[in-house]
Amino acid sequence: MDEADRQLLRRCRVRLVRELQVASLWDVLLSRQLFTPAMIEDIQHAGSGSRSDQARQLVIDLETRGSQALPLFISCLEDTDQDALASFLRMSRQAQKQKPEAVRPPNLMPVVLGPMGLTPEDLRGKTGPLKPTPGKLSPVVLGPEQLWPAKLRPEVLRPEVPRPVDSGSGRFSDVCAREISKQNPDLAYALNADPCGHCLIINNVNFCLKSRLTARTGSNIDCEKLQRRFRLLHFTVEVKCDLKAKQMVQALVELARRDHSGLDCCVVVVLSHGCQASHRQFPGAVYGTDGCPVSIEKIVNIFNGASCPSLGGKPKLFFIQACGGEQKDHGFEVACASPEDRTSGSDPESDSAPFQEGPGPFDQPDAVSSLPTPSDILVSYSTFPGFVSWRDTKRGSWYVETLDGVFEQWAHSEDLQTLLLRVANAVSQKGIYKQIPGCFNFLRKKLFFKM
């Protein structure tokens, strides 16, 4: 699908999600070979499986299909008697293609303006620059720059700056800044490979009885959202479920030992229960299904320059959906938030577990960082260290739901750090108990995802 059709779908997404009748579309989409049976099954199980969730996912996945995906989709709408939507998309597409090109001004001849007191005869026949005379000003030449006399033309041409492009939902300045940054290797990481990197998602839902950790209902929704999101961002996604602590470490080591030389980035996502842990660089730990913790610091250091040289100088991103402790943040009173942010559709659960006490590697208080900080690493936490992270059993965690929505709307125009600021702001306004995500950012440049 070309960029114009992709932008059109993004602009029309709200109406499509509101009005699209997906139940009548499945057979037609299959017969037109617009989607495979497996893809349709994934769409049908998107989110909570509601009509709006299915419609939203169908529109998102439609962007990844071929160049004729939008015309085929319009014809599918017509075949299922959804004529109003079909006509709306067709007319919008035609109007977009018929936008007039910028009209260039006609070639103009330069006009020489001189001060009063100089007659045309005074100016006629002069080939060189006019010399100022007492009480008289030199004439000024007005006209197109390419017609100026040679001595009036600038000696050094300014470098050409990319013109801003209308991205549909992003502002002109956002897209222009993105393009300028991407063209400067000193400002932004190059994510040009396709796929641009590996993404490993560890999704721990069910824990053994001895661990005394409850099942993380709703985590599979998070996993499906992130799996789909990072595929759309051109990552090769691998999901591993219900791993014990040693299995988690083994999976991470196997990923680090792969050859990443032809790739530009690496992503690790951990969805599990968590706790506080002593640390030197990165706080917190996540639990394996056997109830044994793995520190975030250990996870990150598996991918340092010594253990994974083929990722040297490349961004390594870690997204942690787990509690940072047991404290529940009641927040403090501010201006009224929106009603939907005050309450949730169902009682949220936390991903917390007690701080580890007694013998073991986590029995010391948090230490001040004393080791050199790794570069090209970003660790995004779902909550502030020491506090719980909330998860809705029907919609998934606040953090992942918001992360997915922000990436969908803004990843085409904003860098990762700005996206995470949006996530933190949105999550902080949810619920009666409060939560705010944060990150440890040791990236050296801006990171714009490949779109």
PDB file of C-alpha atoms in Angstrom, residues 223-405:
ATOM      1  CA  CYS A 223       1.112 -10.122  24.560  1.00  0.00           C
ATOM      2  CA  GLU A 224      -1.127 -10.133  21.473  1.00  0.00           C
ATOM      3  CA  LYS A 225      -1.087  -6.333  21.247  1.00  0.00           C
ATOM      4  CA  LEU A 226       2.700  -6.092  21.484  1.00  0.00           C
ATOM      5  CA  GLN A 227       3.253  -9.005  19.119  1.00  0.00           C
ATOM      6  CA  ARG A 228       1.142  -7.305  16.469  1.00  0.00           C
ATOM      7  CA  ARG A 229       2.559  -3.835  17.152  1.00  0.00           C
ATOM      8  CA  PHE A 230       6.223  -4.804  16.786  1.00  0.00           C
ATOM      9  CA  ARG A 231       5.486  -6.808  13.647  1.00  0.00           C
ATOM     10  CA  LEU A 232       3.996  -3.643  12.153  1.00  0.00           C
ATOM     11  CA  LEU A 233       7.203  -1.866  13.201  1.00  0.00           C
ATOM     12  CA  HIS A 234       9.179  -4.375  11.092  1.00  0.00           C
ATOM     13  CA  PHE A 235      10.530  -6.608  13.865  1.00  0.00           C
ATOM     14  CA  THR A 236      10.726 -10.387  13.778  1.00  0.00           C
ATOM     15  CA  VAL A 237       8.680 -11.283  16.858  1.00  0.00           C
ATOM     16  CA  GLU A 238       9.121 -14.415  18.977  1.00  0.00           C
ATOM     17  CA  VAL A 239       6.912 -15.198  21.976  1.00  0.00           C
ATOM     18  CA  LYS A 240       7.840 -17.515  24.855  1.00  0.00           C
ATOM     19  CA  CYS A 241       5.247 -18.259  27.529  1.00  0.00           C
ATOM     20  CA  ASP A 242       5.429 -19.379  31.160  1.00  0.00           C
ATOM     21  CA  LEU A 243       9.192 -19.680  31.571  1.00  0.00           C
ATOM     22  CA  LYS A 244      10.993 -20.515  34.793  1.00  0.00           C
ATOM     23  CA  ALA A 245      13.775 -18.185  35.874  1.00  0.00           C
ATOM     24  CA  LYS A 246      16.555 -20.290  34.341  1.00  0.00           C
ATOM     25  CA  GLN A 247      14.557 -20.687  31.125  1.00  0.00           C
ATOM     26  CA  MET A 248      14.136 -16.912  30.928  1.00  0.00           C
ATOM     27  CA  VAL A 249      17.873 -16.388  31.205  1.00  0.00           C
ATOM     28  CA  GLN A 250      18.525 -19.142  28.654  1.00  0.00           C
ATOM     29  CA  ALA A 251      16.107 -17.589  26.139  1.00  0.00           C
ATOM     30  CA  LEU A 252      17.764 -14.187  26.565  1.00  0.00           C
ATOM     31  CA  VAL A 253      21.281 -15.620  26.187  1.00  0.00           C
ATOM     32  CA  GLU A 254      20.230 -17.452  23.014  1.00  0.00           C
ATOM     33  CA  LEU A 255      18.895 -14.199  21.585  1.00  0.00           C
ATOM     34  CA  ALA A 256      22.082 -12.311  22.506  1.00  0.00           C
ATOM     35  CA  ARG A 257      24.263 -14.976  20.828  1.00  0.00           C
ATOM     36  CA  ARG A 258      22.525 -14.607  17.473  1.00  0.00           C
ATOM     37  CA  ASP A 259      24.199 -12.692  14.676  1.00  0.00           C
ATOM     38  CA  HIS A 260      22.681  -9.197  14.691  1.00  0.00           C
ATOM     39  CA  SER A 261      25.224  -7.725  12.278  1.00  0.00           C
ATOM     40  CA  GLY A 262      22.632  -7.340   9.495  1.00  0.00           C
ATOM     41  CA  LEU A 263      20.051  -5.820  11.840  1.00  0.00           C
ATOM     42  CA  ASP A 264      19.691  -2.378  13.416  1.00  0.00           C
ATOM     43  CA  CYS A 265      17.926  -2.903  16.754  1.00  0.00           C
ATOM     44  CA  CYS A 266      16.818  -5.430  19.371  1.00  0.00           C
ATOM     45  CA  VAL A 267      13.720  -5.435  21.615  1.00  0.00           C
ATOM     46  CA  VAL A 268      13.002  -7.480  24.754  1.00  0.00           C
ATOM     47  CA  VAL A 269       9.577  -7.409  26.426  1.00  0.00           C
ATOM     48  CA  VAL A 270       8.932  -9.092  29.804  1.00  0.00           C
ATOM     49  CA  LEU A 271       5.363  -9.510  31.102  1.00  0.00           C
ATOM     50  CA  SER A 272       5.400 -11.015  34.597  1.00  0.00           C
ATOM     51  CA  HIS A 273       5.130 -10.415  38.334  1.00  0.00           C
ATOM     52  CA  GLY A 274       7.926  -8.272  39.736  1.00  0.00           C
ATOM     53  CA  CYS A 275       9.533  -7.046  42.922  1.00  0.00           C
ATOM     54  CA  GLN A 276      12.190  -4.722  44.277  1.00  0.00           C
ATOM     55  CA  ALA A 277      15.796  -5.912  44.117  1.00  0.00           C
ATOM     56  CA  SER A 278      19.159  -4.508  45.058  1.00  0.00           C
ATOM     57  CA  HIS A 279      21.002  -3.152  42.070  1.00  0.00           C
ATOM     58  CA  ARG A 280      23.914  -1.127  40.790  1.00  0.00           C
ATOM     59  CA  GLN A 281      22.514   0.014  37.467  1.00  0.00           C
ATOM     60  CA  PHE A 282      18.883  -0.975  36.847  1.00  0.00           C
ATOM     61  CA  PRO A 283      16.364  -1.503  39.675  1.00  0.00           C
ATOM     62  CA  GLY A 284      13.836  -4.286  40.046  1.00  0.00           C
ATOM     63  CA  ALA A 285      13.435  -7.948  39.209  1.00  0.00           C
ATOM     64  CA  VAL A 286      10.877 -10.114  37.384  1.00  0.00           C
ATOM     65  CA  TYR A 287       9.712 -13.575  38.385  1.00  0.00           C
ATOM     66  CA  GLY A 288       9.915 -16.841  36.512  1.00  0.00           C
ATOM     67  CA  THR A 289       6.923 -19.143  36.865  1.00  0.00           C
ATOM     68  CA  ASP A 290       8.811 -21.073  39.559  1.00  0.00           C
ATOM     69  CA  GLY A 291       8.813 -17.987  41.789  1.00  0.00           C
ATOM     70  CA  CYS A 292      12.534 -17.282  41.353  1.00  0.00           C
ATOM     71  CA  PRO A 293      13.420 -13.682  40.446  1.00  0.00           C
ATOM     72  CA  VAL A 294      15.669 -12.515  37.620  1.00  0.00           C
ATOM     73  CA  SER A 295      17.028  -9.007  38.085  1.00  0.00           C
ATOM     74  CA  ILE A 296      16.481  -6.425  35.358  1.00  0.00           C
ATOM     75  CA  GLU A 297      20.173  -5.625  35.648  1.00  0.00           C
ATOM     76  CA  LYS A 298      21.071  -9.211  34.722  1.00  0.00           C
ATOM     77  CA  ILE A 299      18.658  -9.172  31.775  1.00  0.00           C
ATOM     78  CA  VAL A 300      20.136  -5.959  30.390  1.00  0.00           C
ATOM     79  CA  ASN A 301      23.753  -6.997  30.878  1.00  0.00           C
ATOM     80  CA  ILE A 302      23.222 -10.144  28.797  1.00  0.00           C
ATOM     81  CA  PHE A 303      23.146  -7.765  25.826  1.00  0.00           C
ATOM     82  CA  ASN A 304      26.186  -5.633  26.665  1.00  0.00           C
ATOM     83  CA  GLY A 305      29.097  -5.210  24.279  1.00  0.00           C
ATOM     84  CA  ALA A 306      31.086  -8.163  25.663  1.00  0.00           C
ATOM     85  CA  SER A 307      28.217 -10.666  25.512  1.00  0.00           C
ATOM     86  CA  CYS A 308      26.649  -9.447  22.280  1.00  0.00           C
ATOM     87  CA  PRO A 309      29.236  -7.673  20.093  1.00  0.00           C
ATOM     88  CA  SER A 310      27.032  -7.699  16.965  1.00  0.00           C
ATOM     89  CA  LEU A 311      24.661  -5.273  18.739  1.00  0.00           C
ATOM     90  CA  GLY A 312      27.444  -2.839  19.620  1.00  0.00           C
ATOM     91  CA  GLY A 313      26.418   0.738  18.871  1.00  0.00           C
ATOM     92  CA  LYS A 314      22.844  -0.354  18.108  1.00  0.00           C
ATOM     93  CA  PRO A 315      19.801   0.432  20.267  1.00  0.00           C
ATOM     94  CA  LYS A 316      18.664  -2.258  22.688  1.00  0.00           C
ATOM     95  CA  LEU A 317      15.172  -1.653  24.069  1.00  0.00           C
ATOM     96  CA  PHE A 318      13.621  -3.334  27.120  1.00  0.00           C
ATOM     97  CA  PHE A 319       9.948  -2.980  28.061  1.00  0.00           C
ATOM     98  CA  ILE A 320       9.079  -4.306  31.521  1.00  0.00           C
ATOM     99  CA  GLN A 321       5.434  -4.818  32.527  1.00  0.00           C
ATOM    100  CA  ALA A 322       5.808  -5.846  36.160  1.00  0.00           C
ATOM    101  CA  CYS A 323       5.546  -4.301  39.599  1.00  0.00           C
ATOM    102  CA  GLY A 324       8.463  -2.434  41.058  1.00  0.00           C
ATOM    103  CA  GLY A 325       7.304  -3.069  44.630  1.00  0.00           C
ATOM    104  CA  GLU A 326       4.259  -3.270  46.876  1.00  0.00           C
ATOM    105  CA  GLN A 327       3.369   0.365  47.518  1.00  0.00           C
ATOM    106  CA  LYS A 328       0.025   1.577  46.197  1.00  0.00           C
ATOM    107  CA  ASP A 329       0.093   5.179  45.054  1.00  0.00           C
ATOM    108  CA  HIS A 330      -3.060   7.088  46.084  1.00  0.00           C
ATOM    109  CA  GLY A 331      -1.801  10.169  44.259  1.00  0.00           C
ATOM    110  CA  PHE A 332      -2.589  13.733  45.336  1.00  0.00           C
ATOM    111  CA  GLU A 333      -5.436  16.044  44.492  1.00  0.00           C
ATOM    112  CA  VAL A 334      -5.231  17.943  41.225  1.00  0.00           C
ATOM    113  CA  ALA A 335      -7.718  19.337  38.707  1.00  0.00           C
ATOM    114  CA  CYS A 336     -10.491  16.889  37.811  1.00  0.00           C
ATOM    115  CA  ALA A 337      -9.534  14.180  35.331  1.00  0.00           C
ATOM    116  CA  SER A 338     -11.887  12.636  32.802  1.00  0.00           C
ATOM    117  CA  PRO A 339     -14.475  10.184  34.232  1.00  0.00           C
ATOM    118  CA  GLU A 340     -13.194   7.238  32.257  1.00  0.00           C
ATOM    119  CA  ASP A 341      -9.747   7.707  33.759  1.00  0.00           C
ATOM    120  CA  ARG A 342     -11.105   7.581  37.313  1.00  0.00           C
ATOM    121  CA  THR A 343     -12.609   4.136  37.134  1.00  0.00           C
ATOM    122  CA  SER A 344     -12.014   1.022  35.122  1.00  0.00           C
ATOM    123  CA  GLY A 345     -14.473  -1.415  33.611  1.00  0.00           C
ATOM    124  CA  SER A 346     -13.339  -4.102  36.037  1.00  0.00           C
ATOM    125  CA  ASP A 347     -11.225  -4.320  39.166  1.00  0.00           C
ATOM    126  CA  PRO A 348      -7.559  -4.014  38.205  1.00  0.00           C
ATOM    127  CA  GLU A 349      -4.953  -6.391  39.584  1.00  0.00           C
ATOM    128  CA  SER A 350      -1.354  -5.599  40.441  1.00  0.00           C
ATOM    129  CA  ASP A 351       1.783  -7.394  39.339  1.00  0.00           C
ATOM    130  CA  SER A 352       3.460  -6.952  42.717  1.00  0.00           C
ATOM    131  CA  ALA A 353       5.199  -9.455  44.951  1.00  0.00           C
ATOM    132  CA  PRO A 354       6.978  -8.931  48.296  1.00  0.00           C
ATOM    133  CA  PHE A 355      10.506  -7.580  48.373  1.00  0.00           C
ATOM    134  CA  GLN A 356      12.940 -10.491  48.690  1.00  0.00           C
ATOM    135  CA  GLU A 357      14.295 -10.856  52.201  1.00  0.00           C
ATOM    136  CA  GLY A 358      16.557 -13.435  53.764  1.00  0.00           C
ATOM    137  CA  PRO A 359      19.450 -15.260  52.083  1.00  0.00           C
ATOM    138  CA  GLY A 360      19.966 -14.851  48.396  1.00  0.00           C
ATOM    139  CA  PRO A 361      21.289 -12.304  45.917  1.00  0.00           C
ATOM    140  CA  PHE A 362      18.550  -9.753  46.698  1.00  0.00           C
ATOM    141  CA  ASP A 363      19.045  -9.236  50.454  1.00  0.00           C
ATOM    142  CA  GLN A 364      20.980  -5.954  50.331  1.00  0.00           C
ATOM    143  CA  PRO A 365      19.471  -2.452  50.210  1.00  0.00           C
ATOM    144  CA  ASP A 366      19.554  -0.584  46.941  1.00  0.00           C
ATOM    145  CA  ALA A 367      23.081   0.627  46.176  1.00  0.00           C
ATOM    146  CA  VAL A 368      24.234   3.751  44.392  1.00  0.00           C
ATOM    147  CA  SER A 369      25.265   3.102  40.804  1.00  0.00           C
ATOM    148  CA  SER A 370      28.997   2.555  40.668  1.00  0.00           C
ATOM    149  CA  LEU A 371      29.565   0.778  37.343  1.00  0.00           C
ATOM    150  CA  PRO A 372      29.937   2.441  33.961  1.00  0.00           C
ATOM    151  CA  THR A 373      26.499   2.911  32.413  1.00  0.00           C
ATOM    152  CA  PRO A 374      25.947   0.830  29.252  1.00  0.00           C
ATOM    153  CA  SER A 375      25.293   2.839  26.131  1.00  0.00           C
ATOM    154  CA  ASP A 376      22.583   2.387  23.491  1.00  0.00           C
ATOM    155  CA  ILE A 377      20.171   0.964  26.070  1.00  0.00           C
ATOM    156  CA  LEU A 378      16.685   2.038  27.091  1.00  0.00           C
ATOM    157  CA  VAL A 379      14.720   0.266  29.835  1.00  0.00           C
ATOM    158  CA  SER A 380      11.063   1.283  30.030  1.00  0.00           C
ATOM    159  CA  TYR A 381       9.317   0.357  33.296  1.00  0.00           C
ATOM    160  CA  SER A 382       5.557   0.160  33.612  1.00  0.00           C
ATOM    161  CA  THR A 383       5.726   1.805  37.033  1.00  0.00           C
ATOM    162  CA  PHE A 384       7.964   3.833  39.334  1.00  0.00           C
ATOM    163  CA  PRO A 385      10.393   1.674  41.393  1.00  0.00           C
ATOM    164  CA  GLY A 386       8.765   0.536  44.627  1.00  0.00           C
ATOM    165  CA  PHE A 387       5.167   0.801  43.407  1.00  0.00           C
ATOM    166  CA  VAL A 388       2.634  -1.612  41.953  1.00  0.00           C
ATOM    167  CA  SER A 389       1.704  -1.823  38.283  1.00  0.00           C
ATOM    168  CA  TRP A 390      -1.984  -2.239  37.462  1.00  0.00           C
ATOM    169  CA  ARG A 391      -3.477  -4.732  35.014  1.00  0.00           C
ATOM    170  CA  ASP A 392      -7.122  -4.953  33.923  1.00  0.00           C
ATOM    171  CA  THR A 393      -8.211  -8.582  33.620  1.00  0.00           C
ATOM    172  CA  LYS A 394     -10.297  -7.846  30.510  1.00  0.00           C
ATOM    173  CA  ARG A 395      -8.276  -5.156  28.703  1.00  0.00           C
ATOM    174  CA  GLY A 396      -4.727  -5.932  29.783  1.00  0.00           C
ATOM    175  CA  SER A 397      -2.330  -3.692  31.679  1.00  0.00           C
ATOM    176  CA  TRP A 398      -2.662   0.081  31.716  1.00  0.00           C
ATOM    177  CA  TYR A 399       0.921   0.418  30.524  1.00  0.00           C
ATOM    178  CA  VAL A 400       0.757  -1.921  27.518  1.00  0.00           C
ATOM    179  CA  GLU A 401      -2.676  -0.721  26.425  1.00  0.00           C
ATOM    180  CA  THR A 402      -1.446   2.871  26.445  1.00  0.00           C
ATOM    181  CA  LEU A 403       1.914   2.017  24.870  1.00  0.00           C
ATOM    182  CA  ASP A 404       0.180   0.247  21.982  1.00  0.00           C
ATOM    183  CA  GLY A 405      -2.237   3.134  21.427  1.00  0.00           C
TER     184      GLY A 405
END
